[in-house]
Short mmCIF file of C-alpha atoms in Angstrom, two decimals:
data_model
loop_
_atom_site.label_atom_id
_atom_site.label_comp_id
_atom_site.label_asym_id
_atom_site.label_seq_id
_atom_site.Cartn_x
_atom_site.Cartn_y
_atom_site.Cartn_z
CA MET G 56 -251.77 84.32 -137.91
CA LEU G 57 -251.56 82.99 -141.45
CA LEU G 58 -250.20 79.44 -141.52
CA VAL G 59 -249.05 78.44 -145.00
CA VAL G 60 -248.45 74.80 -145.86
CA SER G 61 -246.54 74.44 -149.10
CA GLY G 62 -245.26 71.51 -151.11
CA ALA G 63 -245.08 70.07 -154.59
CA SER G 64 -247.83 68.00 -156.16
CA CYS G 65 -248.70 64.75 -154.35
CA VAL G 66 -247.01 65.54 -151.04
CA GLY G 67 -250.39 65.53 -149.27
CA LYS G 68 -251.20 69.20 -148.63
CA THR G 69 -254.98 69.00 -149.05
CA THR G 70 -255.25 65.65 -147.29
CA ALA G 71 -253.25 66.94 -144.34
CA ARG G 72 -255.44 70.04 -144.10
CA LEU G 73 -258.64 67.98 -144.13
CA HIS G 74 -257.35 65.83 -141.28
CA ALA G 75 -255.82 68.73 -139.36
CA ARG G 76 -258.97 70.85 -139.34
CA HIS G 77 -260.76 68.31 -137.14
CA LEU G 78 -257.93 68.49 -134.62
CA LEU G 79 -257.57 72.27 -134.46
CA GLY G 80 -261.03 73.40 -133.41
CA GLU G 81 -262.88 76.65 -133.97
CA THR G 82 -259.85 78.85 -133.35
CA TYR G 83 -258.60 77.89 -136.82
CA GLU G 84 -260.20 78.33 -140.20
CA THR G 85 -258.81 76.23 -143.04
CA ALA G 86 -258.72 77.02 -146.74
CA GLU G 87 -257.08 76.44 -150.08
CA LEU G 88 -257.26 78.77 -153.06
CA SER G 89 -260.30 77.01 -154.53
CA THR G 90 -262.30 77.80 -151.37
CA LEU G 91 -261.50 81.50 -151.62
CA GLY G 92 -263.09 82.08 -155.02
CA PRO G 93 -263.55 80.58 -158.48
CA ILE G 94 -260.60 79.07 -160.33
CA PRO G 95 -260.15 80.32 -163.91
CA ALA G 96 -260.00 77.86 -166.79
CA ALA G 97 -256.28 78.53 -167.15
CA PRO G 98 -254.84 79.58 -163.77
CA THR G 99 -251.69 81.69 -164.00
CA VAL G 100 -248.92 82.52 -161.57
CA ALA G 101 -250.30 86.06 -161.30
CA TRP G 102 -253.78 84.71 -160.50
CA ARG G 103 -252.36 82.47 -157.77
CA GLN G 104 -250.49 85.36 -156.21
CA GLU G 105 -253.51 87.64 -156.33
CA ARG G 106 -255.53 84.92 -154.60
CA VAL G 107 -252.83 84.61 -151.93
CA GLU G 108 -253.50 88.27 -151.12
CA VAL G 109 -257.15 87.30 -150.60
CA ALA G 110 -255.98 84.67 -148.12
CA VAL G 111 -253.76 87.18 -146.33
CA ARG G 112 -256.65 89.61 -145.95
CA ARG G 113 -258.86 86.80 -144.65
CA ALA G 114 -256.22 85.97 -142.06
CA ILE G 115 -256.09 89.62 -141.01
CA ALA G 116 -259.87 89.62 -140.56
CA LEU G 117 -259.71 86.42 -138.50
CA GLU G 118 -256.96 87.86 -136.32
CA ALA G 119 -259.43 90.48 -135.10
CA GLU G 120 -261.44 87.54 -133.72
CA ASP G 121 -258.34 85.88 -132.17
CA ARG G 122 -258.46 83.20 -134.85
CA HIS G 123 -256.00 81.89 -137.43
CA LEU G 124 -256.06 80.78 -141.07
CA LEU G 125 -254.46 77.53 -142.20
CA LEU G 126 -253.86 77.76 -145.97
CA ALA G 127 -252.95 74.35 -147.38
CA GLY G 128 -253.61 72.60 -150.67
CA ASP G 129 -251.74 74.67 -153.24
CA PRO G 130 -248.07 75.03 -154.24
CA ILE G 131 -247.67 78.39 -152.50
CA PRO G 132 -244.06 79.03 -151.45
CA VAL G 133 -243.71 80.96 -148.22
CA GLY G 134 -242.04 83.74 -150.24
CA GLU G 135 -245.25 84.33 -152.16
CA ALA G 136 -247.21 84.77 -148.96
CA LEU G 137 -244.58 87.12 -147.56
CA ALA G 138 -244.64 89.23 -150.74
CA ALA G 139 -248.42 89.67 -150.80
CA PRO G 140 -249.20 93.39 -150.45
CA SER G 141 -250.96 93.08 -147.09
CA ALA G 142 -248.56 90.53 -145.60
CA ASP G 143 -246.76 93.20 -143.60
CA ARG G 144 -249.84 93.41 -141.37
CA ILE G 145 -249.88 89.86 -140.01
CA ASP G 146 -247.62 87.15 -138.62
CA ILE G 147 -246.96 84.35 -141.13
CA ALA G 148 -245.59 80.87 -140.51
CA GLY G 149 -244.46 78.57 -143.29
CA CYS G 150 -244.39 74.78 -143.37
CA LEU G 151 -243.05 72.69 -146.24
CA LEU G 152 -244.40 69.18 -146.70
CA ASP G 153 -241.60 67.23 -148.32
CA LEU G 154 -240.97 63.71 -149.58
CA SER G 155 -238.02 61.57 -150.50
CA ASP G 156 -237.48 61.45 -154.26
CA GLU G 157 -238.44 57.76 -154.29
CA ALA G 158 -241.70 58.32 -152.42
CA HIS G 159 -242.52 61.36 -154.55
CA LEU G 160 -241.99 59.46 -157.80
CA ALA G 161 -244.25 56.68 -156.57
CA ARG G 162 -247.07 59.09 -155.66
CA LEU G 163 -246.73 60.98 -158.94
CA ALA G 164 -246.92 57.69 -160.85
CA ARG G 165 -250.08 56.65 -159.02
CA ARG G 166 -251.72 59.95 -159.95
CA GLY G 167 -250.41 59.85 -163.52
CA GLU G 168 -248.72 63.23 -163.30
CA PRO G 169 -245.52 64.12 -165.17
CA SER G 170 -242.62 63.80 -162.75
CA PRO G 171 -239.68 65.91 -164.06
CA ALA G 172 -241.36 69.31 -163.61
CA ASN G 173 -242.93 68.31 -160.30
CA GLN G 174 -239.67 66.96 -158.95
CA ALA G 175 -237.81 70.08 -160.06
CA PHE G 176 -240.35 72.26 -158.24
CA ALA G 177 -240.03 70.06 -155.15
CA ALA G 178 -236.27 70.61 -155.22
CA TRP G 179 -236.78 74.37 -155.57
CA LEU G 180 -239.22 74.47 -152.66
CA ARG G 181 -236.71 72.52 -150.57
CA ALA G 182 -234.02 75.11 -151.28
CA HIS G 183 -236.41 78.08 -150.88
CA ALA G 184 -237.33 76.92 -147.39
CA HIS G 185 -233.79 77.73 -146.26
CA ASP G 186 -232.43 80.16 -148.85
CA PRO G 187 -234.46 83.15 -150.11
CA GLY G 188 -231.81 83.83 -152.72
CA HIS G 189 -232.23 80.52 -154.52
CA LEU G 190 -233.67 81.18 -158.01
CA PRO G 191 -236.37 83.68 -156.98
CA GLU G 192 -237.39 83.95 -160.64
CA ALA G 193 -239.23 80.67 -160.11
CA VAL G 194 -242.02 82.78 -158.60
CA THR G 195 -241.22 86.33 -159.71
CA THR G 196 -241.50 85.62 -163.45
CA ASP G 197 -244.94 86.57 -164.84
CA ALA G 198 -245.89 87.68 -161.34
CA TRP G 199 -248.83 89.77 -160.19
CA PRO G 200 -247.54 93.39 -160.39
CA GLU G 201 -248.69 94.22 -156.85
CA MET G 202 -246.36 91.70 -155.21
CA ARG G 203 -243.70 93.13 -152.87
CA TRP G 204 -240.68 91.04 -153.79
CA ASP G 205 -238.36 93.66 -152.31
CA ARG G 206 -239.16 92.25 -148.89
CA TRP G 207 -236.97 89.21 -149.46
CA VAL G 208 -235.48 88.96 -152.97
CA GLY G 209 -231.73 89.54 -152.65
CA ARG G 210 -231.54 88.33 -149.07
CA THR G 211 -229.06 85.67 -148.04
CA PRO G 212 -229.82 82.75 -145.71
CA GLY G 213 -230.08 83.82 -142.09
CA PRO G 214 -231.95 83.09 -138.86
CA GLU G 215 -234.81 85.39 -139.89
CA TRP G 216 -235.61 83.10 -142.86
CA ALA G 217 -236.95 79.91 -141.29
CA THR G 218 -239.55 77.41 -142.43
CA THR G 219 -240.64 74.20 -140.73
CA VAL G 220 -240.15 71.09 -142.88
CA ILE G 221 -242.24 67.94 -142.38
CA ASP G 222 -241.15 64.77 -144.21
CA THR G 223 -244.32 62.90 -145.17
CA SER G 224 -242.53 60.01 -146.91
CA SER G 225 -243.56 57.49 -144.27
CA LEU G 226 -246.67 59.24 -142.93
CA GLY G 227 -250.22 58.16 -143.60
CA PRO G 228 -252.96 60.77 -144.19
CA ALA G 229 -254.01 60.97 -140.54
CA GLU G 230 -250.40 61.15 -139.35
CA ALA G 231 -249.65 63.98 -141.78
CA GLY G 232 -252.72 65.81 -140.51
CA GLU G 233 -251.57 65.37 -136.92
CA ALA G 234 -248.12 66.70 -137.82
CA VAL G 235 -249.60 69.78 -139.50
CA ALA G 236 -251.99 70.41 -136.59
CA ASP G 237 -249.09 70.13 -134.15
CA TRP G 238 -247.06 72.58 -136.25
CA CYS G 239 -249.96 75.06 -136.25
CA ARG G 240 -250.19 74.96 -132.47
CA ARG G 241 -246.42 75.36 -132.08
CA ALA G 242 -246.32 78.30 -134.49
CA VAL G 243 -249.15 80.09 -132.70
CA ALA G 244 -247.40 79.45 -129.38
CA GLY G 245 -244.18 80.94 -130.78
CA ILE G 246 -242.28 77.64 -130.61
CA ALA G 247 -242.05 77.00 -134.36
CA PRO G 248 -240.50 79.66 -136.65
CA VAL G 249 -242.74 82.63 -137.51
CA PHE G 250 -242.22 85.68 -139.73
CA ARG G 251 -243.55 88.44 -137.52
CA ALA G 252 -245.47 91.29 -139.14
CA GLY G 253 -242.97 93.72 -140.65
CA TRP G 254 -240.07 91.30 -140.14
CA PHE G 255 -238.30 92.53 -143.28
CA ALA G 256 -237.88 96.06 -141.93
CA ARG G 257 -236.02 95.01 -138.80
#
């Protein structure tokens, strides 16, 4: 299974992954895009999406060993993972790390990052987690040509479109890691929502 943790800047994606990997054991491999290959000087949306396909293929390879890939650390919406060319060959679960606006602004300020764009993207991710029809051009503009947007663009909200949301506003790093590790286990067990391979054709 490919387990994708998404979220805007400063929500704690990388930190949660680093804590979660010690709790998950050898059955899980963890990664972010920078661990899957070099990052170009000026990363583009198309580059990110092409690298997501690399992650999907890695997850497929791990599945043959009864293992799973936790991808966390980058702003990858679940829709990008689902549209990767090879994504129809593996189960994918999505988890959004979210924050209250107040907590997000505070973290952005500590890191010195511009807040309007980051907060707007956080709001989009929040909507995307429940509604595939919400402004898909946020990820389809300047996209990698191989992406299969037809799998979900144009869909309306429904039970088949489900993402787990974890509010990290009051969680410390270790607590966020525990929450992500727990989500991974629940997804693999079929308790948390999962997009089964080929879900879009059903």
